[in-house]
Short mmCIF file of C-alpha atoms in Angstrom, two decimals:
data_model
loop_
_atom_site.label_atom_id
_atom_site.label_comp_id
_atom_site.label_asym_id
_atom_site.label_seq_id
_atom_site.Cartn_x
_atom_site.Cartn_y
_atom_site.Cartn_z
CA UNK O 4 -78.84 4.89 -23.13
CA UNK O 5 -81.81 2.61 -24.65
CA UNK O 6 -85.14 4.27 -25.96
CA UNK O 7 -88.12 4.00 -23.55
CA UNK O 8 -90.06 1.35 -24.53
CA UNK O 9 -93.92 1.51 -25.65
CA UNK O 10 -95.35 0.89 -21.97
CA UNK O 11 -93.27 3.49 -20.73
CA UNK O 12 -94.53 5.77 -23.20
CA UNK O 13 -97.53 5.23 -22.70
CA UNK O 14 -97.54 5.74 -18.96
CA UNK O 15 -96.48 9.08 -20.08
CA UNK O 16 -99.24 9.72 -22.32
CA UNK O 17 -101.51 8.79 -20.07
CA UNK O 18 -100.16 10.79 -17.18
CA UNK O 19 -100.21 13.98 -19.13
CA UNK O 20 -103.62 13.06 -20.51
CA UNK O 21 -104.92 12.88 -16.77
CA UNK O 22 -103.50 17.20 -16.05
CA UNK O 23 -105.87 17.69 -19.16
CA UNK O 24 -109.02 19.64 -18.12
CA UNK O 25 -112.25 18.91 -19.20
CA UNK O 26 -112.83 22.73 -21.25
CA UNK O 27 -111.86 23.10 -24.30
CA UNK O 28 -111.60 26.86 -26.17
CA UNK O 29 -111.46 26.41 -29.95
CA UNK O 30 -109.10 22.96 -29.98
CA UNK O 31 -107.24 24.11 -27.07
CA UNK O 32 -106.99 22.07 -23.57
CA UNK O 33 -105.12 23.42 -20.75
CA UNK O 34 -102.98 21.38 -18.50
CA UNK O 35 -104.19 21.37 -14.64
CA UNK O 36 -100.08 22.01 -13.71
CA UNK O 37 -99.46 23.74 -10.36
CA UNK O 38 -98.83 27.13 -9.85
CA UNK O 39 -94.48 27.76 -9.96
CA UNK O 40 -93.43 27.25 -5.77
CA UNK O 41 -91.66 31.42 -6.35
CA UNK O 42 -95.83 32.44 -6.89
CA UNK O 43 -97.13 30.12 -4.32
CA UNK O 44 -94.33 31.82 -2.01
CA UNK O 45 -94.92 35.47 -2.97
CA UNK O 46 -98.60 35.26 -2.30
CA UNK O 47 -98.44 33.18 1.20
CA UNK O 48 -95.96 36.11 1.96
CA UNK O 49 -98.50 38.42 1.01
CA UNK O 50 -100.74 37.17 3.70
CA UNK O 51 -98.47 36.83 6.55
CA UNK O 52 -97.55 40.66 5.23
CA UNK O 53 -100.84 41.68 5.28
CA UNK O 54 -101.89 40.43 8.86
CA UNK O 55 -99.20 41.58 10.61
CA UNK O 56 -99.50 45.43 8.83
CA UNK O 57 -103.26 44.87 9.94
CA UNK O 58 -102.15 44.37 13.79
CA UNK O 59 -98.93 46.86 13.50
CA UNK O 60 -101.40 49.96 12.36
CA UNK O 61 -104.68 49.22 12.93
CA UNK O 62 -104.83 46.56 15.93
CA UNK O 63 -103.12 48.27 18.36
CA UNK O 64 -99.69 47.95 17.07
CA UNK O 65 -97.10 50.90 17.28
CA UNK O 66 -97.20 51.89 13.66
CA UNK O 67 -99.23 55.73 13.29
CA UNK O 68 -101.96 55.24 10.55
CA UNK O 69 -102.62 58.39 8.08
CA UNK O 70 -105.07 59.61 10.61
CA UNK O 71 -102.74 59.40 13.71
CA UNK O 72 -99.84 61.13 11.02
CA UNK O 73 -102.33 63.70 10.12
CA UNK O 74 -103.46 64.84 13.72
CA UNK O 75 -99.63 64.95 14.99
CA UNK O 76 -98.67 67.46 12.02
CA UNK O 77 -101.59 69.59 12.86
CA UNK O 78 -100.78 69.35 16.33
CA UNK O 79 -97.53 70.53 15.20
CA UNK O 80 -98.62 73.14 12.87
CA UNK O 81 -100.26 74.75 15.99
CA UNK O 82 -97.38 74.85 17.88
CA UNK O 83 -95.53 76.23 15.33
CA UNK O 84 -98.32 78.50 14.83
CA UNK O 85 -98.10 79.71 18.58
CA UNK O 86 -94.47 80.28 18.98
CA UNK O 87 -94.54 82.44 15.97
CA UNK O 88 -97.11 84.82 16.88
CA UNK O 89 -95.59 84.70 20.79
CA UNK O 90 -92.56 85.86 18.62
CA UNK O 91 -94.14 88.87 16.45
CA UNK O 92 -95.12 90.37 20.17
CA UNK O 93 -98.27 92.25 20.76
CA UNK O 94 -100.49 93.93 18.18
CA UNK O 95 -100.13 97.42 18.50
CA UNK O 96 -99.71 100.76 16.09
CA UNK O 97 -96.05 100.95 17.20
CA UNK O 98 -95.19 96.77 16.60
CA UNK O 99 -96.99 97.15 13.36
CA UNK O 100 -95.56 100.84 12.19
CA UNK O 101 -92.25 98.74 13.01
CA UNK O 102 -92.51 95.56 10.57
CA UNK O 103 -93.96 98.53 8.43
CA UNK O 104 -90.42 99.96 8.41
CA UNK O 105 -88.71 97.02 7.62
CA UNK O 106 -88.05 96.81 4.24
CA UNK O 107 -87.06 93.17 4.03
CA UNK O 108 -90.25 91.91 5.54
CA UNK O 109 -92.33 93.90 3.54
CA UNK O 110 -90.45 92.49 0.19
CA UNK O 111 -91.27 89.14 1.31
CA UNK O 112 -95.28 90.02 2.35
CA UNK O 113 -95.53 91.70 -1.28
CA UNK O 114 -95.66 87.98 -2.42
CA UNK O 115 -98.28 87.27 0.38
CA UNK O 116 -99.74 90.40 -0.82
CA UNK O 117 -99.59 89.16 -4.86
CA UNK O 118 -101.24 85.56 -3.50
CA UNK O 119 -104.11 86.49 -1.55
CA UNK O 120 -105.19 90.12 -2.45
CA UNK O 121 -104.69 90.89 -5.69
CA UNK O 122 -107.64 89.47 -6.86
CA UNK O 123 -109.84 91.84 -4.95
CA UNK O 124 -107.47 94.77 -4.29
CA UNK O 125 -105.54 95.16 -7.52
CA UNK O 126 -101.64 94.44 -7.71
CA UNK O 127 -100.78 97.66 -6.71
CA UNK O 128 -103.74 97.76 -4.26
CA UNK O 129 -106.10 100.03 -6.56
CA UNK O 130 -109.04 98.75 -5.56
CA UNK O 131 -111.27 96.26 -7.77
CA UNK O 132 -113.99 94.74 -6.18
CA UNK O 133 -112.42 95.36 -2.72
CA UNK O 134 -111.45 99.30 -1.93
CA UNK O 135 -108.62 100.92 -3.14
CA UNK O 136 -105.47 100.50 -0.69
CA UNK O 137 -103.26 103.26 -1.82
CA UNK O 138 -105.45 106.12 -0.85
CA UNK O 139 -106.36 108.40 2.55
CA UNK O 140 -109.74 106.71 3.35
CA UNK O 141 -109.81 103.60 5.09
CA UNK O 142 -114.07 101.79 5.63
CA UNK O 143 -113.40 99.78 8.97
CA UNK O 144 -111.19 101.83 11.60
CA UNK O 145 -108.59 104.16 11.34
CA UNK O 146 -105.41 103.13 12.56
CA UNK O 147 -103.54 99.96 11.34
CA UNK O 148 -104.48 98.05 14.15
CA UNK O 149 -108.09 98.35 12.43
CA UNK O 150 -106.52 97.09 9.33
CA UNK O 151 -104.81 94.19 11.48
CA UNK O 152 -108.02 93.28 12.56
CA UNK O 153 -110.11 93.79 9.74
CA UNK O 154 -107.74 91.02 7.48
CA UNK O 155 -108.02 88.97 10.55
CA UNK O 156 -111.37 88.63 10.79
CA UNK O 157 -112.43 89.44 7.54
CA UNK O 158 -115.26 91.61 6.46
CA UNK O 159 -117.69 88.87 5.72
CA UNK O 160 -120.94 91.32 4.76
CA UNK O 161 -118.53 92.36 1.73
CA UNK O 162 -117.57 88.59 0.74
CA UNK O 163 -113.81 89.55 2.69
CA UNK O 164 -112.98 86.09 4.18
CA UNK O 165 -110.64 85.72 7.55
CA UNK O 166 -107.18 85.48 6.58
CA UNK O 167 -106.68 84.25 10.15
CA UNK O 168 -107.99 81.48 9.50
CA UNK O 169 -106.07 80.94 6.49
CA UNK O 170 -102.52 82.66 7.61
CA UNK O 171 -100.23 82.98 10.54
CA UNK O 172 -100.71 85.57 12.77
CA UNK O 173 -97.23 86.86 12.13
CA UNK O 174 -98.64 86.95 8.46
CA UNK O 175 -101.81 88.78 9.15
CA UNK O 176 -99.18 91.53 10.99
CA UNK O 177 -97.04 91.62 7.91
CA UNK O 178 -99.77 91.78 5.65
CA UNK O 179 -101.93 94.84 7.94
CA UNK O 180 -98.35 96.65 8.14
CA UNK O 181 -97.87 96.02 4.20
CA UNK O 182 -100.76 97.86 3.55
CA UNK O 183 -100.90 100.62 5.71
CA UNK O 184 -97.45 100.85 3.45
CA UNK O 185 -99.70 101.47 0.40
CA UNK O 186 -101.95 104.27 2.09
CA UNK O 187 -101.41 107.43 0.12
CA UNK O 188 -98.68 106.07 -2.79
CA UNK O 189 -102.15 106.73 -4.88
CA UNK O 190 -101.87 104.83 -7.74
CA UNK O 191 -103.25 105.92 -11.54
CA UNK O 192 -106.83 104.63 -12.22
CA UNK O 193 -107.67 103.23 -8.31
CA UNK O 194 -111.28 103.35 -7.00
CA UNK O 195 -113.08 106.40 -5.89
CA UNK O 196 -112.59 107.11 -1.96
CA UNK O 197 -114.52 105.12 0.43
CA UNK O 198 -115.13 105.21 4.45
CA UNK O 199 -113.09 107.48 6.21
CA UNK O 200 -110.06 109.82 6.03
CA UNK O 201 -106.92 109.19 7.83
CA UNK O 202 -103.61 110.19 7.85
CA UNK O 203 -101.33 108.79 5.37
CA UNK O 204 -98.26 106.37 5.77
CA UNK O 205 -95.78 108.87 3.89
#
């Protein structure tokens, strides 16, 4: 095979003088070359992608966006929510004295118990800056339906929030029943005695 001759290097030259581009950055000249056709391909996938996500979730398309995802698992948090207190039954002394009894649940609700409480009640339900749990006296009510509905709604005058709004009903049951469990166990160091007297749990 015979060397290119002088013209035909020079039609080189000249062709790779012509991709030069006019800047120029300390000696250095960059070619104008194209960009590689796998790049060029990547990114005019990029836009057909891009379009057709924009139609499939937010132009009417069937595809849920984050808002749609987030409504429909509230939505289904309420249902959930629903069947479960349908399922604890009514709030009375007796349905409460009853998870009260049951020695499983309240195992479980000690950990609801160690979450929510402790911080104001003490983890044995002394009393810190809320009232002391374990003795005779209860502020709000007598019974444990009073206690039900006092976690439910929260004593908001004494910075209590409502758990209702936070837990399941079921939970709120468990929890009221949990500590009408505590009432006269009358832990070392708790509070003085505040509201009322009632009868203890034991």
């Amino acid at each position: 095979m015979s060397d290119k001759t002088n013209a035909e290097r020079a039609a080189e030259a000249n062709i790779e003088h012509e991709k030069l581009l006019e800047h120029e950055y300390d000696g250095i000249r960059e070619y104008d070359n194209p960009l590689p056709s796998w790049w060029t391909g990547i990114f005019i996938a990029t836009i057909f992608f891009s379009v057709g996500y924009l139609i499939w979730y937010h132009g009417g398309g069937p595809g849920k966006s984050e808002h749609d995802e987030y409504r429909a698992e509230v939505a289904e948090y309420i249902k959930r929510a629903a069947a479960a207190a349908a399922k604890a039954g009514p709030v009375t002394v007796g349905s409460l004295k009853k998870l009260a009894a049951n020695t499983a649940l309240m195992g479980t609700t000690q950990a609801t118990f160690t979450k929510h409480c402790v911080v104001c009640h003490g983890s044995q339900g002394q009393g810190k800056i809320g009232p002391n749990l374990t003795d005779n006296y209860q502020i709000h009510g007598t019974t444990i339906v009073d206690l039900f509905n006092t976690i439910l709604n929260g004593v908001p005058a004494k910075g209590m929030i409502a758990w209702g709004k936070v837990l399941k009903r079921h939970e709120v049951m468990s929890l009221a029943a949990y500590v009408f469990k505590l009432r006269g166990t009358n832990v070392k160091g708790g509070k003085a005695k505040e509201g009322k007297e009632v009868a203890s749990a034991k």
